[in-house]
Every structure is written in C-alpha cells, then in structure tokens.
Coordinates of C-alpha atoms in Angstrom, one line a residue:
M1 CA -9.9 -2.9 5.8
K2 CA -6.2 -4.1 5.3
A3 CA -5.2 0.0 5.6
F4 CA -6.8 0.8 8.8
L5 CA -5.1 -1.9 10.4
Q6 CA -1.6 -1.0 9.1
T7 CA -2.6 2.4 10.1
L8 CA -3.0 1.2 13.6
L9 CA 0.5 -1.4 13.4
D10 CA 2.6 1.3 12.3
Q11 CA 1.4 3.7 15.2
T12 CA 2.2 0.6 17.4
I13 CA 5.8 0.3 15.7
D14 CA 6.5 3.5 16.3
L15 CA 5.5 3.5 20.3
L16 CA 7.8 0.1 20.3
K17 CA 10.7 2.7 18.6
Q18 CA 10.0 5.1 20.9
D19 CA 10.7 2.9 24.3
G20 CA 13.4 1.0 22.9
T21 CA 12.2 -2.0 22.5
I22 CA 13.3 -2.1 18.5
P23 CA 15.6 -0.1 16.7
A24 CA 14.7 3.1 15.6
D25 CA 15.7 2.8 12.0
L26 CA 14.2 -0.5 11.9
Q27 CA 11.4 -0.9 8.7
P28 CA 9.5 -3.9 9.3
R29 CA 7.8 -5.4 6.4
F30 CA 5.3 -7.3 7.3
Q31 CA 1.9 -9.0 6.0
I32 CA -1.6 -8.6 7.0
D33 CA -3.8 -11.4 5.7
H34 CA -7.4 -12.5 5.3
P35 CA -7.8 -16.0 6.9
K36 CA -9.6 -18.5 5.3
D37 CA -11.0 -20.1 8.9
K38 CA -13.4 -17.6 10.2
A39 CA -12.3 -18.7 13.7
H40 CA -9.0 -17.0 12.7
G41 CA -10.2 -13.3 12.5
D42 CA -11.0 -11.4 10.2
L43 CA -7.4 -10.3 9.5
A44 CA -4.4 -11.8 10.6
T45 CA -0.7 -10.5 11.1
N46 CA 2.5 -11.6 11.0
L47 CA 4.4 -8.5 12.6
A48 CA 5.2 -10.2 15.9
M49 CA 7.2 -12.9 14.2
V50 CA 8.9 -10.3 12.2
L51 CA 9.9 -8.1 15.1
A52 CA 10.6 -11.0 17.4
K53 CA 14.3 -11.3 16.2
P54 CA 15.4 -7.1 16.4
A55 CA 13.3 -6.8 19.7
R56 CA 15.3 -9.7 21.1
T57 CA 12.1 -11.8 22.6
S58 CA 10.0 -14.3 21.8
P59 CA 7.3 -13.8 19.1
R60 CA 4.6 -14.2 21.4
L61 CA 5.6 -11.8 24.1
L62 CA 5.8 -9.4 21.8
A63 CA 2.4 -10.4 20.1
E64 CA 1.3 -9.0 23.7
N65 CA 3.1 -6.0 24.0
I66 CA 1.8 -5.3 20.5
I67 CA -1.9 -5.9 21.2
A68 CA -1.5 -3.8 24.2
R69 CA -0.2 -1.0 22.7
L70 CA -2.7 -1.2 19.4
P71 CA -4.4 2.7 19.5
K72 CA -8.1 2.4 20.9
S73 CA -10.1 2.0 17.6
A74 CA -13.8 1.1 16.4
L75 CA -12.6 -1.0 14.1
I76 CA -11.4 -3.6 16.7
R77 CA -13.9 -5.9 18.4
K78 CA -10.7 -7.9 19.7
A79 CA -7.4 -9.6 19.1
E80 CA -5.8 -12.3 19.9
I81 CA -2.4 -14.3 19.8
A82 CA -2.5 -17.7 17.6
G83 CA 0.4 -20.3 16.8
P84 CA 3.7 -19.0 17.6
G85 CA 3.0 -15.4 17.3
F86 CA 0.3 -14.4 15.0
I87 CA -2.4 -11.9 15.9
N88 CA -5.6 -12.2 15.1
V89 CA -8.2 -9.6 14.7
F90 CA -11.7 -9.4 14.7
L91 CA -13.6 -6.7 13.5
D92 CA -16.4 -4.7 15.1
P93 CA -19.9 -5.3 13.3
L94 CA -20.7 -1.8 13.8
W95 CA -17.8 -0.8 12.4
L96 CA -18.0 -2.7 9.3
A97 CA -22.0 -1.8 8.8
I98 CA -20.6 2.0 8.4
Q99 CA -18.0 1.1 6.3
V100 CA -20.9 -0.7 4.4
E101 CA -23.3 2.4 4.3
R102 CA -20.5 4.9 2.7
S103 CA -19.4 2.6 0.4
L104 CA -23.3 2.8 -0.7
A105 CA -23.5 6.0 -0.7
D106 CA -19.9 6.7 -2.4
P107 CA -20.0 6.9 -6.3
R108 CA -16.6 4.8 -6.4
L109 CA -18.1 2.0 -3.9
G110 CA -14.7 3.3 -0.8
V111 CA -12.5 2.6 -3.2
P112 CA -10.1 5.7 -2.8
L113 CA -8.5 7.5 -6.1
A114 CA -4.5 6.6 -5.8
E115 CA -2.7 9.0 -3.7
S116 CA 0.3 9.4 -6.1
P117 CA -1.3 8.4 -9.4
Q118 CA 1.2 7.8 -12.4
R119 CA 1.0 8.2 -16.2
V120 CA 1.3 4.6 -17.1
V121 CA 1.5 3.7 -20.9
V122 CA 0.0 0.3 -20.9
D123 CA 1.5 -1.9 -24.1
Y124 CA -0.9 -4.4 -25.5
S125 CA -2.7 -6.6 -27.9
S126 CA 0.1 -5.9 -30.2
P127 CA -1.2 -8.1 -33.6
N128 CA 1.2 -8.9 -36.4
L129 CA -1.3 -7.0 -39.5
A130 CA 0.0 -9.7 -41.7
K131 CA -2.6 -12.2 -40.9
E132 CA -6.3 -12.0 -39.2
M133 CA -6.0 -11.8 -35.1
H134 CA -5.5 -15.9 -33.9
V135 CA -6.3 -17.0 -30.6
G136 CA -2.7 -16.1 -29.3
H137 CA -3.6 -12.6 -29.0
L138 CA -6.4 -13.1 -26.6
R139 CA -4.5 -13.0 -23.8
S140 CA -2.6 -10.1 -24.6
T141 CA -5.5 -7.9 -25.7
I142 CA -7.7 -8.7 -22.6
I143 CA -5.3 -9.0 -19.8
G144 CA -3.7 -5.7 -21.1
D145 CA -7.3 -4.2 -21.0
A146 CA -8.2 -5.3 -17.9
M147 CA -5.1 -3.8 -16.3
A148 CA -5.9 -0.4 -17.8
R149 CA -9.3 -0.3 -16.9
T150 CA -8.7 -0.7 -13.4
L151 CA -5.3 1.5 -13.5
S152 CA -7.8 4.2 -15.0
F153 CA -10.7 3.5 -12.3
L154 CA -7.9 4.3 -9.4
G155 CA -7.2 7.5 -10.9
H156 CA -4.0 6.9 -12.9
Q157 CA -3.9 8.7 -16.6
V158 CA -3.3 5.7 -18.7
V159 CA -2.5 5.8 -22.2
R160 CA -2.6 2.9 -24.2
Q161 CA -0.8 2.0 -26.8
N162 CA -1.4 -1.1 -29.5
H163 CA 2.3 -1.5 -30.7
V164 CA 1.2 -3.5 -34.3
G165 CA 3.4 -5.2 -36.5
D166 CA 2.9 -2.9 -39.6
W167 CA 6.6 -3.3 -40.9
G168 CA 9.1 -5.9 -42.2
T169 CA 10.1 -7.8 -45.1
Q170 CA 7.0 -9.9 -45.2
F171 CA 5.4 -6.2 -46.6
G172 CA 7.0 -6.4 -49.7
M173 CA 5.4 -9.5 -50.5
L174 CA 2.0 -8.5 -49.3
L175 CA 2.1 -5.3 -51.6
A176 CA 3.4 -7.4 -54.3
H177 CA 0.4 -9.6 -54.2
M178 CA -1.7 -6.6 -53.7
E179 CA -0.2 -4.9 -57.0
E180 CA -1.2 -8.0 -59.1
V181 CA -4.6 -8.7 -57.7
R182 CA -5.2 -4.9 -59.1
Q183 CA -3.5 -5.5 -62.4
G184 CA -6.1 -8.7 -62.6
G185 CA -9.1 -6.3 -62.3
K186 CA -9.7 -8.0 -59.3
S187 CA -10.4 -5.9 -55.8
P188 CA -7.9 -6.2 -53.2
K189 CA -10.3 -5.1 -50.6
M190 CA -12.7 -8.1 -51.2
Q191 CA -9.4 -10.3 -51.6
L192 CA -8.6 -9.0 -48.1
S193 CA -11.5 -10.3 -46.6
D194 CA -10.0 -13.2 -45.7
L195 CA -6.2 -11.9 -44.6
E196 CA -5.1 -15.8 -43.9
G197 CA -5.8 -16.6 -47.2
F198 CA -4.6 -13.4 -49.0
Y199 CA -1.2 -14.0 -46.9
R200 CA -1.0 -17.6 -48.1
Q201 CA -1.4 -17.0 -51.6
A202 CA 1.3 -13.8 -51.5
K203 CA 4.0 -16.5 -49.4
E204 CA 2.6 -19.0 -52.6
R205 CA 4.0 -16.3 -55.0
F206 CA 7.0 -15.3 -53.2
D207 CA 8.5 -19.1 -53.2
S208 CA 7.5 -20.1 -56.3
S209 CA 8.3 -16.9 -58.6
E210 CA 11.8 -15.2 -58.9
P211 CA 10.4 -12.1 -60.2
F212 CA 7.4 -12.4 -58.0
A213 CA 10.5 -12.3 -54.8
D214 CA 12.2 -9.7 -56.3
R215 CA 9.2 -7.4 -57.0
A216 CA 8.5 -7.7 -53.6
R217 CA 12.1 -6.9 -52.0
Q218 CA 12.3 -4.0 -54.1
L219 CA 8.8 -2.8 -52.6
V220 CA 10.3 -3.4 -48.8
V221 CA 13.4 -0.6 -50.1
E222 CA 10.9 1.6 -51.7
L223 CA 8.4 1.8 -48.7
Q224 CA 11.4 2.1 -46.0
S225 CA 12.5 4.9 -48.2
G226 CA 9.1 6.6 -48.1
D227 CA 8.1 5.9 -52.2
S228 CA 4.6 7.4 -52.3
Y229 CA 3.5 5.1 -54.7
C230 CA 4.4 2.1 -51.9
R231 CA 3.0 3.8 -49.1
K232 CA 0.2 3.8 -50.3
L233 CA -0.6 0.4 -51.2
W234 CA 0.6 -0.2 -48.0
Q235 CA -1.8 2.4 -45.9
E236 CA -4.5 0.5 -48.2
F237 CA -3.2 -2.2 -46.6
L238 CA -3.0 -1.3 -43.2
E239 CA -6.6 0.0 -43.2
I240 CA -8.3 -3.5 -44.5
S241 CA -6.2 -5.1 -41.7
L242 CA -6.7 -2.8 -38.9
S243 CA -10.6 -3.2 -39.7
H244 CA -10.7 -6.5 -38.9
C245 CA -8.9 -6.0 -35.3
Q246 CA -11.4 -2.9 -34.4
Q247 CA -14.2 -5.7 -35.2
V248 CA -12.6 -7.9 -32.7
Y249 CA -11.8 -5.2 -30.3
D250 CA -15.6 -4.2 -30.5
R251 CA -17.0 -7.7 -30.3
L252 CA -14.5 -8.4 -26.9
N253 CA -15.6 -5.2 -25.3
V254 CA -11.8 -4.0 -25.2
L255 CA -10.9 -0.2 -25.1
L256 CA -8.6 -0.4 -27.8
E257 CA -9.4 2.4 -30.8
R258 CA -7.5 3.4 -33.7
D259 CA -5.8 6.5 -32.7
D260 CA -4.4 4.0 -30.1
V261 CA -2.3 1.8 -32.9
V262 CA 1.1 3.4 -33.0
G263 CA 2.8 0.6 -34.9
E264 CA 6.9 -0.4 -35.7
S265 CA 6.4 2.1 -38.7
F266 CA 5.8 4.8 -36.4
Y267 CA 9.2 5.0 -35.1
N268 CA 11.1 3.9 -38.4
D269 CA 12.7 7.5 -38.8
E270 CA 13.8 7.4 -35.1
L271 CA 16.1 4.5 -35.7
P272 CA 19.0 5.9 -36.8
Q273 CA 19.3 8.0 -34.0
V274 CA 18.6 5.1 -31.3
V275 CA 21.7 3.4 -33.1
A276 CA 23.9 6.7 -32.6
D277 CA 22.7 7.4 -29.0
L278 CA 23.8 3.8 -28.3
E279 CA 27.1 4.6 -29.9
E280 CA 27.5 7.8 -28.2
A281 CA 26.7 6.2 -24.7
G282 CA 29.8 3.3 -25.5
L283 CA 27.2 0.6 -26.0
L284 CA 27.5 -0.5 -29.5
T285 CA 29.8 -3.2 -30.6
V286 CA 30.5 -4.6 -34.2
D287 CA 30.5 -8.0 -34.3
Q288 CA 30.5 -10.0 -37.5
E289 CA 29.4 -6.8 -39.2
A290 CA 26.8 -6.4 -37.1
K291 CA 26.2 -3.5 -34.7
C292 CA 25.4 -5.3 -31.3
V293 CA 25.2 -4.5 -27.1
F294 CA 26.4 -6.8 -25.3
L295 CA 25.9 -6.8 -21.5
D296 CA 27.8 -8.8 -18.9
E297 CA 24.6 -10.1 -16.7
F298 CA 23.6 -11.8 -20.3
K299 CA 24.7 -14.8 -21.1
G300 CA 24.5 -17.9 -22.8
Q301 CA 24.9 -21.6 -22.0
D302 CA 28.6 -21.6 -22.9
D303 CA 29.0 -18.1 -20.9
A304 CA 29.5 -16.2 -23.8
P305 CA 27.6 -12.8 -23.8
L306 CA 24.2 -12.6 -25.4
P307 CA 24.1 -9.9 -28.5
M308 CA 21.1 -7.7 -28.3
I309 CA 21.3 -6.7 -32.7
V310 CA 20.4 -3.7 -33.3
Q311 CA 21.3 -3.9 -36.7
K312 CA 21.9 -5.8 -39.4
K313 CA 25.3 -5.5 -41.7
D314 CA 23.3 -4.9 -44.6
G315 CA 21.9 -2.0 -42.6
G316 CA 18.3 -3.7 -41.5
Y317 CA 16.6 -3.1 -38.2
L318 CA 15.2 -5.3 -35.8
Y319 CA 12.6 -5.6 -33.4
A320 CA 14.9 -4.9 -30.5
T321 CA 15.8 -1.5 -32.3
T322 CA 12.0 -0.4 -32.7
D323 CA 11.4 -1.5 -28.7
L324 CA 14.2 0.9 -27.9
A325 CA 12.7 3.8 -30.2
A326 CA 9.4 3.1 -28.3
I327 CA 10.4 3.3 -24.7
R328 CA 12.8 6.5 -25.8
Y329 CA 9.4 7.6 -27.3
R330 CA 7.3 7.1 -24.5
K331 CA 9.1 8.2 -21.5
R332 CA 10.6 11.4 -23.7
V333 CA 7.2 12.5 -25.5
L334 CA 4.6 10.8 -23.3
N335 CA 6.2 11.6 -20.1
A336 CA 5.7 8.2 -18.6
E337 CA 6.3 7.0 -15.3
R338 CA 5.2 3.6 -15.5
I339 CA 5.4 1.2 -18.8
L340 CA 4.0 -2.1 -19.0
Y341 CA 4.4 -5.0 -21.9
F342 CA 1.5 -7.8 -21.8
V343 CA 3.8 -9.8 -24.1
D344 CA 3.9 -13.7 -23.9
V345 CA 6.2 -14.7 -21.0
R346 CA 8.4 -16.5 -23.5
Q347 CA 9.7 -13.1 -24.6
S348 CA 11.6 -12.2 -20.6
L349 CA 14.9 -12.7 -22.0
H350 CA 14.1 -9.7 -24.8
F351 CA 12.8 -7.9 -22.5
Q352 CA 15.5 -8.1 -19.6
Q353 CA 17.9 -7.0 -22.1
L354 CA 15.8 -4.4 -23.9
F355 CA 15.3 -2.6 -20.0
A356 CA 18.6 -3.0 -19.0
V357 CA 19.9 -1.2 -22.7
A358 CA 17.3 1.4 -22.4
R359 CA 18.5 2.3 -18.8
K360 CA 21.9 2.4 -19.7
A361 CA 21.6 4.4 -22.7
G362 CA 19.5 6.9 -21.0
F363 CA 16.2 6.2 -22.8
A364 CA 14.3 5.4 -19.5
T365 CA 15.6 6.7 -15.3
E366 CA 16.2 4.7 -13.0
A367 CA 12.6 6.0 -11.5
T368 CA 10.6 4.7 -14.9
S369 CA 8.8 1.3 -14.0
L370 CA 9.5 -1.2 -16.9
E371 CA 7.5 -3.7 -16.2
H372 CA 7.3 -7.2 -18.7
M373 CA 4.1 -8.7 -17.3
G374 CA 3.8 -12.0 -19.1
F375 CA 1.3 -14.6 -19.9
G376 CA 1.4 -18.4 -20.3
T377 CA 0.0 -20.1 -24.2
V378 CA -3.6 -21.1 -24.2
M379 CA -3.6 -24.8 -24.6
G380 CA -5.8 -27.4 -26.0
D381 CA -6.6 -31.1 -24.5
D382 CA -3.3 -32.5 -26.2
G383 CA -1.3 -30.0 -23.8
K384 CA -0.1 -28.3 -26.8
P385 CA -1.0 -25.0 -28.1
F386 CA -4.5 -24.7 -28.9
K387 CA -5.2 -25.4 -32.7
T388 CA -7.4 -26.5 -35.1
R389 CA -8.8 -30.1 -35.4
S390 CA -6.4 -29.8 -38.6
G391 CA -3.9 -28.3 -36.7
G392 CA -4.0 -24.6 -37.6
T393 CA -4.0 -21.9 -35.7
V394 CA -7.6 -20.7 -34.1
K395 CA -8.7 -17.4 -35.9
L396 CA -10.3 -15.7 -32.7
A397 CA -13.1 -14.6 -34.6
D398 CA -13.9 -18.2 -35.5
L399 CA -13.4 -18.9 -31.6
L400 CA -16.0 -15.8 -30.9
D401 CA -18.0 -17.0 -33.0
E402 CA -18.3 -20.5 -31.6
A403 CA -18.6 -19.7 -28.0
E404 CA -21.4 -17.4 -28.7
Q405 CA -23.1 -20.2 -30.4
R406 CA -22.8 -22.5 -27.4
A407 CA -23.9 -20.1 -24.9
G408 CA -26.9 -19.3 -27.0
Q409 CA -27.8 -23.0 -27.1
L410 CA -27.7 -23.2 -23.1
V411 CA -29.6 -20.1 -22.6
R412 CA -32.1 -21.2 -24.9
A413 CA -32.6 -24.4 -23.6
K414 CA -33.0 -22.4 -20.0
N415 CA -35.5 -19.9 -20.7
P416 CA -37.0 -21.0 -23.9
E417 CA -40.3 -18.4 -23.5
L418 CA -37.8 -15.5 -23.4
P419 CA -38.2 -13.5 -27.4
E420 CA -35.6 -14.5 -30.0
E421 CA -34.1 -11.0 -29.6
E422 CA -33.4 -11.2 -26.1
L423 CA -32.0 -14.3 -26.2
A424 CA -29.6 -13.9 -28.8
K425 CA -28.2 -10.6 -26.9
I426 CA -27.9 -13.1 -23.6
G427 CA -26.0 -15.7 -25.7
R428 CA -23.8 -12.8 -26.9
V429 CA -22.9 -11.7 -23.7
V430 CA -22.6 -15.0 -22.3
G431 CA -20.5 -16.0 -25.0
I432 CA -18.1 -13.4 -25.1
A433 CA -18.1 -13.3 -21.3
S434 CA -17.3 -17.1 -21.0
V435 CA -14.0 -16.7 -22.9
K436 CA -12.7 -13.6 -21.2
Y437 CA -13.2 -14.6 -18.0
A438 CA -12.1 -18.1 -18.4
D439 CA -8.7 -16.3 -19.7
L440 CA -9.1 -13.3 -16.9
S441 CA -9.5 -16.0 -13.9
K442 CA -6.5 -18.3 -15.0
N443 CA -2.9 -16.9 -13.5
R444 CA -1.2 -14.5 -15.5
S445 CA 2.4 -16.2 -15.9
S446 CA 0.6 -19.6 -16.3
D447 CA -0.7 -21.8 -19.1
Y448 CA -3.9 -22.9 -19.1
L449 CA -6.5 -25.3 -21.0
F450 CA -9.2 -23.9 -23.3
S451 CA -12.4 -25.8 -22.5
F452 CA -15.7 -24.7 -23.7
D453 CA -17.5 -26.9 -21.3
H454 CA -15.8 -25.7 -18.6
M455 CA -16.1 -21.9 -19.4
I456 CA -19.9 -21.8 -20.7
S457 CA -21.3 -23.5 -17.4
F458 CA -23.4 -21.9 -15.0
E459 CA -21.5 -24.2 -12.0
G460 CA -18.2 -23.6 -10.9
D461 CA -15.8 -20.1 -11.2
T462 CA -17.5 -19.3 -14.7
A463 CA -18.7 -16.2 -16.0
P464 CA -22.2 -17.0 -16.1
Y465 CA -22.2 -18.3 -12.5
L466 CA -21.1 -14.5 -11.8
L467 CA -23.5 -13.4 -14.5
Y468 CA -26.0 -15.2 -12.5
A469 CA -25.3 -13.7 -9.1
Y470 CA -26.0 -10.3 -10.8
T471 CA -29.0 -11.2 -12.1
R472 CA -30.2 -12.5 -8.7
V473 CA -29.4 -9.4 -7.1
A474 CA -31.5 -7.5 -9.8
S475 CA -34.3 -9.5 -9.7
I476 CA -35.1 -8.9 -5.9
F477 CA -34.8 -4.9 -7.0
R478 CA -37.2 -6.2 -10.1
K479 CA -39.7 -7.6 -7.6
G480 CA -39.5 -5.2 -5.3
G481 CA -40.2 -2.5 -7.5
L482 CA -36.9 -0.6 -6.7
D483 CA -35.5 -0.5 -9.8
N484 CA -32.9 2.8 -9.8
Q485 CA -33.7 3.7 -6.1
V486 CA -30.5 4.5 -4.6
L487 CA -31.0 3.0 -0.6
T488 CA -29.9 5.2 2.3
G489 CA -29.9 4.1 6.1
N490 CA -28.6 1.9 8.7
V491 CA -27.0 -1.2 7.7
L492 CA -27.6 -4.4 10.5
L493 CA -25.3 -7.2 11.0
N494 CA -27.3 -9.6 13.1
E495 CA -26.8 -13.0 11.4
E496 CA -22.9 -14.5 10.5
V497 CA -23.8 -14.1 6.5
E498 CA -24.6 -10.7 6.7
F499 CA -21.3 -10.3 8.8
D500 CA -19.5 -12.2 6.2
L501 CA -21.1 -10.6 3.3
A502 CA -20.6 -6.9 4.4
G503 CA -16.5 -8.1 5.2
K504 CA -16.0 -9.0 2.2
L505 CA -18.0 -6.0 0.4
V506 CA -15.3 -3.7 1.3
Q507 CA -11.8 -5.1 0.3
F508 CA -13.1 -4.1 -2.6
G509 CA -10.9 -1.6 -3.0
E510 CA -7.8 -3.6 -1.4
V511 CA -8.2 -6.3 -4.2
L512 CA -7.9 -3.5 -7.1
G513 CA -4.8 -2.1 -5.6
R514 CA -2.9 -5.5 -5.6
V515 CA -4.6 -5.8 -9.5
A516 CA -2.6 -2.3 -10.0
E517 CA 0.6 -3.4 -8.5
R518 CA 0.9 -6.8 -9.9
G519 CA -1.1 -6.7 -12.9
Y520 CA -2.8 -10.2 -11.9
R521 CA -6.7 -9.6 -12.0
D522 CA -7.0 -13.1 -11.1
Y523 CA -7.2 -11.5 -8.0
L524 CA -10.3 -9.7 -8.7
C525 CA -12.0 -12.8 -10.6
G526 CA -11.4 -14.4 -7.6
Y527 CA -12.5 -12.0 -5.7
L528 CA -15.7 -11.8 -7.4
Y529 CA -16.3 -15.2 -7.0
D530 CA -15.9 -15.6 -3.5
L531 CA -18.4 -12.4 -3.4
S532 CA -20.9 -14.1 -5.7
G533 CA -20.6 -17.3 -3.4
I534 CA -21.4 -15.4 -0.2
F535 CA -24.4 -13.2 -1.4
S536 CA -25.8 -17.1 -2.8
S537 CA -25.2 -18.3 1.4
F538 CA -26.9 -14.8 2.6
Y539 CA -29.8 -15.1 -0.2
K540 CA -30.7 -18.2 0.6
N541 CA -30.6 -18.1 4.5
C542 CA -31.7 -14.0 5.0
P543 CA -35.3 -13.6 2.8
V544 CA -35.3 -9.6 2.1
L545 CA -38.6 -8.9 0.4
T546 CA -40.2 -11.6 2.5
C547 CA -38.6 -10.3 5.9
E548 CA -41.4 -8.8 8.2
D549 CA -39.0 -6.7 10.3
P550 CA -38.8 -3.2 8.1
A551 CA -35.2 -2.2 9.7
I552 CA -33.7 -5.9 8.6
R553 CA -35.6 -6.0 5.6
H554 CA -34.0 -2.2 4.2
S555 CA -30.6 -3.4 5.7
R556 CA -30.4 -6.4 3.5
L557 CA -31.9 -4.5 0.4
M558 CA -28.5 -2.2 1.1
L559 CA -26.4 -5.1 1.4
S560 CA -27.8 -6.6 -1.8
Q561 CA -27.7 -3.5 -3.5
L562 CA -23.9 -2.7 -3.2
T563 CA -23.7 -6.8 -4.2
A564 CA -25.1 -5.8 -7.3
K565 CA -22.9 -2.1 -7.7
V566 CA -19.5 -4.4 -7.1
L567 CA -20.1 -6.9 -9.5
H568 CA -21.4 -4.9 -11.6
Q569 CA -18.3 -2.8 -11.3
G570 CA -16.0 -5.6 -11.3
L571 CA -17.1 -7.1 -14.1
D572 CA -16.5 -3.8 -15.9
L573 CA -12.8 -3.5 -15.1
L574 CA -12.5 -6.8 -16.5
G575 CA -14.2 -5.7 -19.8
I576 CA -17.3 -8.1 -19.2
E577 CA -21.0 -6.7 -20.0
T578 CA -24.0 -7.7 -17.3
L579 CA -27.3 -8.5 -17.9
E580 CA -30.5 -7.4 -15.8
R581 CA -31.7 -11.0 -16.7
M582 CA -30.7 -14.8 -18.1

C-alpha cells in the first residue's frame, strides 16, 4: 500500500516543482506510516511538514495544497489534515478488496520481486569447530537464515557462507590428542561424540605435559605447511565436527549445507597475498615487529591510533587477515554486491576497521555494501549471559531437547486423545519453533532474556500462538471439505474487522522489503503476530462456514485462505514449520 501512495505523492511533488511551490532540485525524504489509531486513517505522511520550510508556508496550508493536487486514484477514499500538518489517508474498500483477490490468485501472494536484484553473500552461523555448538551460536544461525530466506524470496541471488573456525593453534592440541587416542587403541570417532569432553581432555594434556604441548605446536606448523599426515588427521576431525553442526542445522530447519562451509582454512594460501596487497597500497606499518594497519579514524581512549594487526612478529596471521581475504574473495570471485555479517554486536569495532581497511586496499569498492548486522546476547534470569546451573556453556542440542520435551508436555495436556506419533511431531515442531520465534521476535541488536515459560505458551507473542492461528484457519477448510481448493471470486468488506484483516494482509510485501533492507526480522514477527490477532477477532465476529449469505461466506473463506497462505509463507521465511492441527 505504501508503494501505491508513494507513487501518487511523487507525482504531486513534481506538480509542486513545476509551479514553483518548492525548488526544482529538492529531493525530499518523507515518511509514510500505518497509524496505530484507526481514526487517523490507513496511511499517514509527514510530507507537508517536510516541505513547509522550502515552500515558505505553513505545513497545514501546504497539506491542503498537496491533497488538492493528489492524482485521482481508486486507492484513496479520502485524505484529511491532522495536527500540525500530517496527512491521513483512508483507503477505498473496493480497491482493498481487489488487492486481496489479486494476492490470493498470485503464487507470490502479491509480493513483487526486487526491481534491482543483487548478488548477496550472507555470512552466518560460523561456529568454532573445536567445540560443540552452544547457545551463543543460536542467534547468528537463525537470524542469518531468516535473512537469507527473505532475500531469496524477493529475488536476490543469495550465496550462503558458513565461515567456520577450523584453523589455528587450538587444532594442534586436538590433533595431538587424536594421535594419542588412536595409539591407545581407541576410536577417535567415538571419543569425538562428545566434542566438549574431547576438547577438555586435549586442553588438560596440553597444560600438564610439556612433550604433548611440544607435539601440538609441531603439528600446527606441519598442518599449516600442508603436511599430508596432519591434513589427514585434521580432515577426520573436521568431518566429525561438521556432522555435529549439520545435525543441529537440520533440527533448527536451517538452510545451511556442507557445501556452504567455507572456513578460515580456505583462505590460508591467500594470506601472504593479502599482506602484500596491503603493503602495495601503502597501508602497512611495522610496529613491535608485527605488521599492522593504522587508520586515523580509529583511536583508543588515549587518542592513540588503534592497530589492525594482520601478521604477528612470528609470521602468524590473525582473524583480521582471514576476514580481509574473505572480503577480497567474495568480491573478486563471488561477485558480491552486498555482504552481510551476522556476528555479535560486541564485534562492531572489528567490522568497522575491517570494512574501512578493505575499501582502502581495494578489496571492496564503494559500490559494494559491507554490513555488520550485529545482535545482542542471550541472557539468563540473573541478567548475565545464559549458562547452565553449574555455570557452564549451554549446548544448543541440549537446549533444543528440553524445548521439545516441554512443548510435548504442553501439547499432550491439551490433546491427550491424539496418537502418540502425532503428539511427538507436534511437540518437536512447537518446541523448535518456540525457541526460534522467541529469538527472532526480539530486536536484533538488543540482549534478550531466555525463558522457556514465556516462549512455550499459547498466550502472547509466541510461536504456539501463531501456529495455533494457522491451524484455526486450516480447521475451517477441513470442516468445510475445502482442503486444497484455490478460491477465486469477489471479496466483500462489509464489516470493519474484514476491512482491517484485508488491510493487514496486503502489507506483507512492504514488511518483507523492510526486513531485506535492514535485517530486522522482528518486523516480520510483529506483522505475523498482528495478523494473527486480527484474524482471531475476524474469526469471533464474522461466521464463515455458518454464514447464510453464500457471497459473504465465500468472501470470508477467501480472506481466511489468504491469511493461512501469508502465515505459512511468513513463518517459512523465519524457518518455522507449520502444523495442520495441534
């Protein structure tokens, strides 16, 4: 709806320029919003208030001029001036009904493809393979996946990248421990079924045995030099570790595959060239025998420039070097026009420096959009990062097990008559959906409190509430014997709640556009929650199957069907499965 009104207002601005009301070179930036109060219309704009100063008139007088010049359109029933100069627009019910009919007939539900599709690299999840995935990996994984799904749906060419931590000094001690386990006649594969335990044992050996530590350091050098024996051990470890990750991805319904894994090791051979390129660009400074990049815009508390170290004095490379190599590769080989990083917000300074250095070195052009989409921390009841009762890191697999168990108990209490197999499936879907939605519905950049009691509830802004809304629509069609029928015909918006539901339904494309632009999936979550609430009011106040008027009954079925389709598509873009009953 905003796009339609935007077009009309742009035409009005052109008319104001033609008659000299505003300067011809003015490019105003104004807002179009959906008012929360229905009395303020369906759409509202601050255009008159933005243009009043350059037009040298009062906002209210200019608002009258704008309303008078608005092109005739079936979209607008009326436009009114409010307050100091806002313009409130009321939509025409017939126009809205036609939009619902078109959306229902469109496989894309009225959501247009991007006018200028881009090739977008999405960097997300990125676990450290030395340990099992823990709750700290949840946000990067599911937020990045929701963004990738949305961009793909809108027609962008998305390249998923799982930049796993599969390189570095910790792998020396892990390989040394694998070596000892095998020499002791045990199976490393069995030992690695508990990655946390395996890592802990390796660390204990490293700290307590100097010969073991020396062997670990030797293996690091040999590994990075391409030694075939070390690479074989390392590859075994990676395969077992990545299989753990894939199990979690499959449970979370995340679209990451083995082919999306492009770890730190992938860029190892390119690191010397990255340093050489930085030197050629005149960016390198040797400081305390380490090679660094200093930029004037990054300074510490004492106003001293902050270094980005790219090579240590012993010749070793750092995360920054690998990250620069990744940008270089993604631009030159993958032809990325936009690169998105879903990494903890606490890494903001690193990414600011990284992007600045990458541009100065020519690894990315000014036209290449480099975006750190940072996220906050998952917090426990004590206001600190979420931990186990003993203070340890919460394994993601254990958290999902508990979510499924709690959801299963809730569903079984409500539907004890359902077959055990179906109850297990519903518990699985509801449990995983609850964990994901509780995270995705929060502001991306903020911390949030993890609470099973809140997230696994049929009341409030939760996944069970949304899933139940979808099953409610499904039950209408199941009871009416209308499953799998595609409805066509005329939509009638006689009741206020019907108009409200139609208005919310046709906002779907606008919401997805905002998600794609800024990476805030909570826009989509909030939209789906509002849609579910409006449908609940519609369901209570507008009988569907029992309606005696055939035309109204059919219209309400069409509204219900589009609601189901939008809920299903919206939840799918969040990576959340739906159920036909629960």
